[in-house]
Amino acid sequence: MRPNIAEEILIDWENEALFHKMRAEQTESSNSSLLSLVINVIELLTWRDKGNGQVEAIKAMRQWLIDHEEAPPLAELIQMDTNRRSSKRNWNK
């Protein structure tokens, strides 16, 4: 038996509300993650600078992009570039 028009409208509204709730939660999570990255980068550039704070900040930003990127090819390119550069330099000396 097919639901009547009122029930169909109610189901559509419930589905739409659920979609917007999930989207808002995802946005909140992304904003929280981005704020954490910004704080980490600021710490690396100021408080925890061991002479290579800028390099560590760039590494942190690249890792965040890799972890949160929706387009895998871009994340793979960033990871390859990081690996290539780290083999040229040894910052732990």
N, CA, C and O atoms as CSV, one atom per row, in Angstrom:
chain,resi,resn,atom,element,x,y,z
A,1,MET,N,N,0.838,-1.181,0.000
A,1,MET,CA,C,0.000,0.000,0.000
A,1,MET,C,C,0.885,1.247,0.000
A,1,MET,O,O,1.827,1.347,0.786
A,2,ARG,N,N,0.591,2.148,-0.841
A,2,ARG,CA,C,1.380,3.367,-1.027
A,2,ARG,C,C,0.991,4.405,0.028
A,2,ARG,O,O,-0.194,4.595,0.306
A,3,PRO,N,N,2.020,5.099,0.635
A,3,PRO,CA,C,1.672,6.128,1.622
A,3,PRO,C,C,0.971,7.302,0.947
A,3,PRO,O,O,1.189,7.586,-0.230
A,4,ASN,N,N,0.126,7.973,1.720
A,4,ASN,CA,C,-0.573,9.124,1.137
A,4,ASN,C,C,0.387,10.304,1.007
A,4,ASN,O,O,1.527,10.240,1.465
A,5,ILE,N,N,-0.077,11.361,0.390
A,5,ILE,CA,C,0.776,12.516,0.082
A,5,ILE,C,C,1.357,13.130,1.345
A,5,ILE,O,O,2.530,13.503,1.363
A,6,ALA,N,N,0.565,13.241,2.395
A,6,ALA,CA,C,1.049,13.837,3.655
A,6,ALA,C,C,2.196,13.011,4.237
A,6,ALA,O,O,3.183,13.566,4.720
A,7,GLU,N,N,2.064,11.693,4.192
A,7,GLU,CA,C,3.128,10.825,4.710
A,7,GLU,C,C,4.391,10.939,3.859
A,7,GLU,O,O,5.500,10.942,4.393
A,8,GLU,N,N,4.230,11.031,2.543
A,8,GLU,CA,C,5.388,11.200,1.659
A,8,GLU,C,C,6.116,12.508,1.946
A,8,GLU,O,O,7.345,12.548,1.990
A,9,ILE,N,N,5.348,13.573,2.140
A,9,ILE,CA,C,5.958,14.871,2.458
A,9,ILE,C,C,6.701,14.791,3.781
A,9,ILE,O,O,7.813,15.305,3.901
A,10,LEU,N,N,6.095,14.149,4.778
A,10,LEU,CA,C,6.737,14.002,6.089
A,10,LEU,C,C,8.034,13.198,5.975
A,10,LEU,O,O,9.042,13.559,6.581
A,11,ILE,N,N,8.011,12.125,5.211
A,11,ILE,CA,C,9.217,11.307,5.007
A,11,ILE,C,C,10.302,12.128,4.321
A,11,ILE,O,O,11.468,12.062,4.709
A,12,ASP,N,N,9.925,12.902,3.303
A,12,ASP,CA,C,10.898,13.760,2.620
A,12,ASP,C,C,11.510,14.784,3.572
A,12,ASP,O,O,12.719,15.014,3.549
A,13,TRP,N,N,10.677,15.395,4.404
A,13,TRP,CA,C,11.179,16.393,5.361
A,13,TRP,C,C,12.123,15.745,6.378
A,13,TRP,O,O,13.153,16.321,6.727
A,14,GLU,N,N,11.770,14.554,6.847
A,14,GLU,CA,C,12.637,13.852,7.805
A,14,GLU,C,C,13.978,13.502,7.167
A,14,GLU,O,O,15.026,13.660,7.793
A,15,ASN,N,N,13.947,13.030,5.932
A,15,ASN,CA,C,15.194,12.707,5.228
A,15,ASN,C,C,16.044,13.951,5.008
A,15,ASN,O,O,17.264,13.912,5.168
A,16,GLU,N,N,15.406,15.042,4.644
A,16,GLU,CA,C,16.120,16.305,4.429
A,16,GLU,C,C,16.744,16.800,5.735
A,16,GLU,O,O,17.884,17.265,5.747
A,17,ALA,N,N,15.994,16.697,6.828
A,17,ALA,CA,C,16.509,17.124,8.135
A,17,ALA,C,C,17.698,16.259,8.551
A,17,ALA,O,O,18.683,16.775,9.079
A,18,LEU,N,N,17.614,14.966,8.320
A,18,LEU,CA,C,18.715,14.070,8.652
A,18,LEU,C,C,19.955,14.399,7.832
A,18,LEU,O,O,21.070,14.397,8.354
A,19,PHE,N,N,19.761,14.681,6.551
A,19,PHE,CA,C,20.875,15.051,5.683
A,19,PHE,C,C,21.568,16.311,6.195
A,19,PHE,O,O,22.796,16.360,6.274
A,20,HIS,N,N,20.779,17.330,6.543
A,20,HIS,CA,C,21.363,18.589,7.023
A,20,HIS,C,C,22.051,18.412,8.375
A,20,HIS,O,O,23.061,19.059,8.647
A,21,LYS,N,N,21.511,17.543,9.217
A,21,LYS,CA,C,22.148,17.271,10.509
A,21,LYS,C,C,23.510,16.615,10.292
A,21,LYS,O,O,24.495,17.009,10.915
A,22,MET,N,N,23.568,15.623,9.417
A,22,MET,CA,C,24.839,14.941,9.143
A,22,MET,C,C,25.850,15.903,8.531
A,22,MET,O,O,27.033,15.868,8.869
A,23,ARG,N,N,25.386,16.753,7.639
A,23,ARG,CA,C,26.270,17.728,6.997
A,23,ARG,C,C,26.812,18.733,8.016
A,23,ARG,O,O,27.986,19.097,7.963
A,24,ALA,N,N,25.971,19.174,8.929
A,24,ALA,CA,C,26.406,20.112,9.970
A,24,ALA,C,C,27.432,19.461,10.893
A,24,ALA,O,O,28.410,20.101,11.280
A,25,GLU,N,N,27.217,18.198,11.246
A,25,GLU,CA,C,28.177,17.490,12.095
A,25,GLU,C,C,29.516,17.332,11.384
A,25,GLU,O,O,30.570,17.473,12.005
A,26,GLN,N,N,29.481,17.042,10.098
A,26,GLN,CA,C,30.714,16.900,9.324
A,26,GLN,C,C,31.446,18.237,9.236
A,26,GLN,O,O,32.670,18.279,9.362
A,27,THR,N,N,30.717,19.318,9.025
A,27,THR,CA,C,31.318,20.649,8.960
A,27,THR,C,C,31.942,21.015,10.298
A,27,THR,O,O,33.043,21.565,10.343
A,28,GLU,N,N,31.242,20.713,11.387
A,28,GLU,CA,C,31.770,21.006,12.719
A,28,GLU,C,C,33.055,20.226,12.972
A,28,GLU,O,O,34.012,20.761,13.531
A,29,SER,N,N,33.072,18.974,12.564
A,29,SER,CA,C,34.269,18.150,12.723
A,29,SER,C,C,35.425,18.698,11.891
A,29,SER,O,O,36.561,18.742,12.362
A,30,SER,N,N,35.142,19.116,10.661
A,30,SER,CA,C,36.181,19.676,9.797
A,30,SER,C,C,36.729,20.975,10.371
A,30,SER,O,O,37.940,21.199,10.360
A,31,ASN,N,N,35.842,21.830,10.872
A,31,ASN,CA,C,36.281,23.092,11.471
A,31,ASN,C,C,37.141,22.845,12.698
A,31,ASN,O,O,38.139,23.532,12.915
A,32,SER,N,N,36.753,21.867,13.496
A,32,SER,CA,C,37.517,21.520,14.688
A,32,SER,C,C,38.906,21.011,14.307
A,32,SER,O,O,39.901,21.379,14.932
A,33,SER,N,N,38.966,20.175,13.293
A,33,SER,CA,C,40.239,19.642,12.820
A,33,SER,C,C,41.125,20.744,12.259
A,33,SER,O,O,42.331,20.758,12.504
A,34,LEU,N,N,40.534,21.667,11.508
A,34,LEU,CA,C,41.290,22.779,10.939
A,34,LEU,C,C,41.823,23.691,12.040
A,34,LEU,O,O,42.960,24.156,11.958
A,35,LEU,N,N,41.022,23.949,13.059
A,35,LEU,CA,C,41.470,24.769,14.185
A,35,LEU,C,C,42.642,24.100,14.897
A,35,LEU,O,O,43.597,24.768,15.292
A,36,SER,N,N,42.567,22.796,15.057
A,36,SER,CA,C,43.667,22.049,15.668
A,36,SER,C,C,44.943,22.185,14.843
A,36,SER,O,O,46.029,22.345,15.400
A,37,LEU,N,N,44.816,22.123,13.525
A,37,LEU,CA,C,45.975,22.297,12.645
A,37,LEU,C,C,46.577,23.686,12.812
A,37,LEU,O,O,47.795,23.825,12.920
A,38,VAL,N,N,45.740,24.706,12.835
A,38,VAL,CA,C,46.236,26.082,12.974
A,38,VAL,C,C,47.000,26.240,14.282
A,38,VAL,O,O,48.075,26.841,14.302
A,39,ILE,N,N,46.461,25.710,15.368
A,39,ILE,CA,C,47.143,25.796,16.664
A,39,ILE,C,C,48.476,25.068,16.610
A,39,ILE,O,O,49.482,25.577,17.104
A,40,ASN,N,N,48.493,23.884,16.018
A,40,ASN,CA,C,49.728,23.106,15.900
A,40,ASN,C,C,50.783,23.863,15.101
A,40,ASN,O,O,51.951,23.896,15.490
A,41,VAL,N,N,50.385,24.467,13.996
A,41,VAL,CA,C,51.326,25.218,13.156
A,41,VAL,C,C,51.871,26.425,13.913
A,41,VAL,O,O,53.067,26.709,13.850
A,42,ILE,N,N,51.006,27.131,14.625
A,42,ILE,CA,C,51.469,28.282,15.414
A,42,ILE,C,C,52.471,27.840,16.470
A,42,ILE,O,O,53.492,28.498,16.672
A,43,GLU,N,N,52.186,26.734,17.142
A,43,GLU,CA,C,53.127,26.213,18.141
A,43,GLU,C,C,54.472,25.873,17.505
A,43,GLU,O,O,55.527,26.197,18.049
A,44,LEU,N,N,54.422,25.224,16.362
A,44,LEU,CA,C,55.669,24.853,15.694
A,44,LEU,C,C,56.471,26.078,15.274
A,44,LEU,O,O,57.701,26.066,15.327
A,45,LEU,N,N,55.787,27.123,14.861
A,45,LEU,CA,C,56.479,28.326,14.399
A,45,LEU,C,C,56.975,29.203,15.543
A,45,LEU,O,O,57.871,30.023,15.344
A,46,THR,N,N,56.413,29.046,16.729
A,46,THR,CA,C,56.797,29.935,17.829
A,46,THR,C,C,57.391,29.180,19.003
A,46,THR,O,O,58.599,29.251,19.228
A,47,TRP,N,N,56.590,28.474,19.742
A,47,TRP,CA,C,57.018,27.896,21.008
A,47,TRP,C,C,58.006,26.750,20.859
A,47,TRP,O,O,58.941,26.636,21.652
A,48,ARG,N,N,57.818,25.916,19.877
A,48,ARG,CA,C,58.626,24.689,19.780
A,48,ARG,C,C,59.682,24.763,18.686
A,48,ARG,O,O,60.108,23.731,18.167
A,49,ASP,N,N,60.092,25.922,18.346
A,49,ASP,CA,C,61.038,26.075,17.245
A,49,ASP,C,C,62.419,25.579,17.662
A,49,ASP,O,O,63.041,26.135,18.567
A,50,LYS,N,N,62.887,24.536,16.998
A,50,LYS,CA,C,64.222,23.979,17.251
A,50,LYS,C,C,65.146,24.328,16.093
A,50,LYS,O,O,66.125,23.627,15.838
A,51,GLY,N,N,64.834,25.403,15.401
A,51,GLY,CA,C,65.624,25.782,14.240
A,51,GLY,C,C,65.027,25.289,12.942
A,51,GLY,O,O,65.426,25.724,11.862
A,52,ASN,N,N,64.077,24.389,13.043
A,52,ASN,CA,C,63.416,23.877,11.839
A,52,ASN,C,C,61.895,23.940,11.986
A,52,ASN,O,O,61.177,23.104,11.439
A,53,GLY,N,N,61.417,24.928,12.722
A,53,GLY,CA,C,59.978,25.061,12.968
A,53,GLY,C,C,59.171,25.269,11.707
A,53,GLY,O,O,58.061,24.752,11.585
A,54,GLN,N,N,59.721,26.025,10.761
A,54,GLN,CA,C,58.990,26.251,9.508
A,54,GLN,C,C,58.833,24.950,8.730
A,54,GLN,O,O,57.776,24.681,8.160
A,55,VAL,N,N,59.883,24.154,8.711
A,55,VAL,CA,C,59.828,22.870,8.000
A,55,VAL,C,C,58.803,21.955,8.659
A,55,VAL,O,O,58.010,21.309,7.974
A,56,GLU,N,N,58.821,21.903,9.994
A,56,GLU,CA,C,57.874,21.050,10.710
A,56,GLU,C,C,56.439,21.538,10.519
A,56,GLU,O,O,55.517,20.727,10.430
A,57,ALA,N,N,56.244,22.853,10.454
A,57,ALA,CA,C,54.905,23.402,10.224
A,57,ALA,C,C,54.399,23.007,8.840
A,57,ALA,O,O,53.233,22.646,8.682
A,58,ILE,N,N,55.265,23.073,7.853
A,58,ILE,CA,C,54.881,22.675,6.491
A,58,ILE,C,C,54.551,21.188,6.455
A,58,ILE,O,O,53.585,20.782,5.810
A,59,LYS,N,N,55.347,20.376,7.143
A,59,LYS,CA,C,55.065,18.938,7.199
A,59,LYS,C,C,53.706,18.682,7.841
A,59,LYS,O,O,52.941,17.842,7.368
A,60,ALA,N,N,53.403,19.410,8.924
A,60,ALA,CA,C,52.116,19.242,9.606
A,60,ALA,C,C,50.959,19.621,8.687
A,60,ALA,O,O,49.938,18.934,8.655
A,61,MET,N,N,51.114,20.708,7.945
A,61,MET,CA,C,50.054,21.125,7.018
A,61,MET,C,C,49.881,20.113,5.893
A,61,MET,O,O,48.754,19.796,5.511
A,62,ARG,N,N,50.972,19.611,5.369
A,62,ARG,CA,C,50.882,18.614,4.295
A,62,ARG,C,C,50.214,17.341,4.797
A,62,ARG,O,O,49.385,16.755,4.101
A,63,GLN,N,N,50.575,16.913,6.007
A,63,GLN,CA,C,49.974,15.702,6.555
A,63,GLN,C,C,48.474,15.894,6.766
A,63,GLN,O,O,47.682,14.984,6.519
A,64,TRP,N,N,48.092,17.094,7.226
A,64,TRP,CA,C,46.667,17.369,7.414
A,64,TRP,C,C,45.939,17.301,6.074
A,64,TRP,O,O,44.844,16.745,5.991
A,65,LEU,N,N,46.539,17.861,5.031
A,65,LEU,CA,C,45.921,17.803,3.705
A,65,LEU,C,C,45.767,16.363,3.231
A,65,LEU,O,O,44.750,15.996,2.642
A,66,ILE,N,N,46.779,15.562,3.494
A,66,ILE,CA,C,46.718,14.154,3.100
A,66,ILE,C,C,45.605,13.446,3.864
A,66,ILE,O,O,44.846,12.668,3.287
A,67,ASP,N,N,45.511,13.721,5.172
A,67,ASP,CA,C,44.502,13.061,5.998
A,67,ASP,C,C,43.079,13.518,5.684
A,67,ASP,O,O,42.134,12.753,5.875
A,68,HIS,N,N,42.912,14.746,5.207
A,68,HIS,CA,C,41.578,15.307,5.012
A,68,HIS,C,C,41.235,15.600,3.556
A,68,HIS,O,O,40.195,16.198,3.279
A,69,GLU,N,N,42.067,15.199,2.646
A,69,GLU,CA,C,41.835,15.489,1.226
A,69,GLU,C,C,40.847,14.488,0.645
A,69,GLU,O,O,40.951,13.286,0.890
A,70,GLU,N,N,39.896,14.986,-0.121
A,70,GLU,CA,C,38.919,14.112,-0.762
A,70,GLU,C,C,39.406,13.608,-2.114
A,70,GLU,O,O,38.911,12.597,-2.614
A,71,ALA,N,N,40.366,14.299,-2.706
A,71,ALA,CA,C,40.904,13.880,-4.001
A,71,ALA,C,C,42.226,13.152,-3.783
A,71,ALA,O,O,43.258,13.803,-3.621
A,72,PRO,N,N,42.225,11.822,-3.775
A,72,PRO,CA,C,43.444,11.061,-3.497
A,72,PRO,C,C,44.639,11.392,-4.380
A,72,PRO,O,O,45.762,11.386,-3.875
A,73,PRO,N,N,44.466,11.682,-5.674
A,73,PRO,CA,C,45.657,11.983,-6.483
A,73,PRO,C,C,46.447,13.173,-5.949
A,73,PRO,O,O,47.678,13.141,-5.957
A,74,LEU,N,N,45.769,14.219,-5.486
A,74,LEU,CA,C,46.462,15.379,-4.933
A,74,LEU,C,C,47.205,14.991,-3.662
A,74,LEU,O,O,48.347,15.403,-3.459
A,75,ALA,N,N,46.572,14.211,-2.817
A,75,ALA,CA,C,47.217,13.768,-1.587
A,75,ALA,C,C,48.450,12.927,-1.901
A,75,ALA,O,O,49.475,13.047,-1.229
A,76,GLU,N,N,48.352,12.080,-2.917
A,76,GLU,CA,C,49.498,11.255,-3.300
A,76,GLU,C,C,50.643,12.116,-3.823
A,76,GLU,O,O,51.804,11.841,-3.519
A,77,LEU,N,N,50.339,13.146,-4.599
A,77,LEU,CA,C,51.388,14.042,-5.094
A,77,LEU,C,C,52.084,14.761,-3.945
A,77,LEU,O,O,53.308,14.890,-3.942
A,78,ILE,N,N,51.318,15.225,-2.983
A,78,ILE,CA,C,51.910,15.908,-1.832
A,78,ILE,C,C,52.802,14.943,-1.066
A,78,ILE,O,O,53.908,15.307,-0.665
A,79,GLN,N,N,52.332,13.717,-0.860
A,79,GLN,CA,C,53.120,12.723,-0.134
A,79,GLN,C,C,54.405,12.401,-0.891
A,79,GLN,O,O,55.464,12.285,-0.276
A,80,MET,N,N,54.332,12.254,-2.216
A,80,MET,CA,C,55.529,11.966,-3.010
A,80,MET,C,C,56.523,13.109,-2.911
A,80,MET,O,O,57.726,12.877,-2.784
A,81,ASP,N,N,56.034,14.340,-2.966
A,81,ASP,CA,C,56.901,15.508,-2.878
A,81,ASP,C,C,57.580,15.559,-1.513
A,81,ASP,O,O,58.764,15.885,-1.424
A,82,THR,N,N,56.852,15.244,-0.461
A,82,THR,CA,C,57.419,15.235,0.886
A,82,THR,C,C,58.510,14.179,0.995
A,82,THR,O,O,59.577,14.444,1.549
A,83,ASN,N,N,58.252,12.987,0.472
A,83,ASN,CA,C,59.250,11.919,0.530
A,83,ASN,C,C,60.503,12.294,-0.252
A,83,ASN,O,O,61.618,12.024,0.192
A,84,ARG,N,N,60.324,12.909,-1.403
A,84,ARG,CA,C,61.469,13.290,-2.226
A,84,ARG,C,C,62.314,14.340,-1.518
A,84,ARG,O,O,63.542,14.260,-1.525
A,85,ARG,N,N,61.664,15.317,-0.909
A,85,ARG,CA,C,62.406,16.381,-0.227
A,85,ARG,C,C,63.086,15.872,1.036
A,85,ARG,O,O,64.212,16.269,1.334
A,86,SER,N,N,62.415,14.995,1.784
A,86,SER,CA,C,63.008,14.522,3.028
A,86,SER,C,C,64.230,13.650,2.767
A,86,SER,O,O,65.106,13.547,3.626
A,87,SER,N,N,64.302,13.024,1.604
A,87,SER,CA,C,65.487,12.224,1.297
A,87,SER,C,C,66.687,13.113,0.979
A,87,SER,O,O,67.830,12.667,1.080
A,88,LYS,N,N,66.439,14.370,0.596
A,88,LYS,CA,C,67.528,15.290,0.283
A,88,LYS,C,C,68.100,15.954,1.526
A,88,LYS,O,O,69.271,16.332,1.554
A,89,ARG,N,N,67.270,16.094,2.554
A,89,ARG,CA,C,67.695,16.819,3.749
A,89,ARG,C,C,67.515,15.958,4.982
A,89,ARG,O,O,66.581,15.161,5.065
A,90,ASN,N,N,68.402,16.121,5.926
A,90,ASN,CA,C,68.262,15.442,7.205
A,90,ASN,C,C,68.235,16.507,8.295
A,90,ASN,O,O,69.278,17.039,8.675
A,91,TRP,N,N,67.038,16.819,8.798
A,91,TRP,CA,C,66.869,17.911,9.761
A,91,TRP,C,C,67.114,17.459,11.200
A,91,TRP,O,O,67.108,18.294,12.105
A,92,ASN,N,N,67.329,16.173,11.437
A,92,ASN,CA,C,67.491,15.673,12.803
A,92,ASN,C,C,68.918,15.777,13.310
A,92,ASN,O,O,69.199,15.320,14.418
A,93,LYS,N,N,69.822,16.355,12.549
A,93,LYS,CA,C,71.219,16.464,12.971
A,93,LYS,C,C,71.372,17.480,14.063
A,93,LYS,O,O,72.482,17.707,14.545
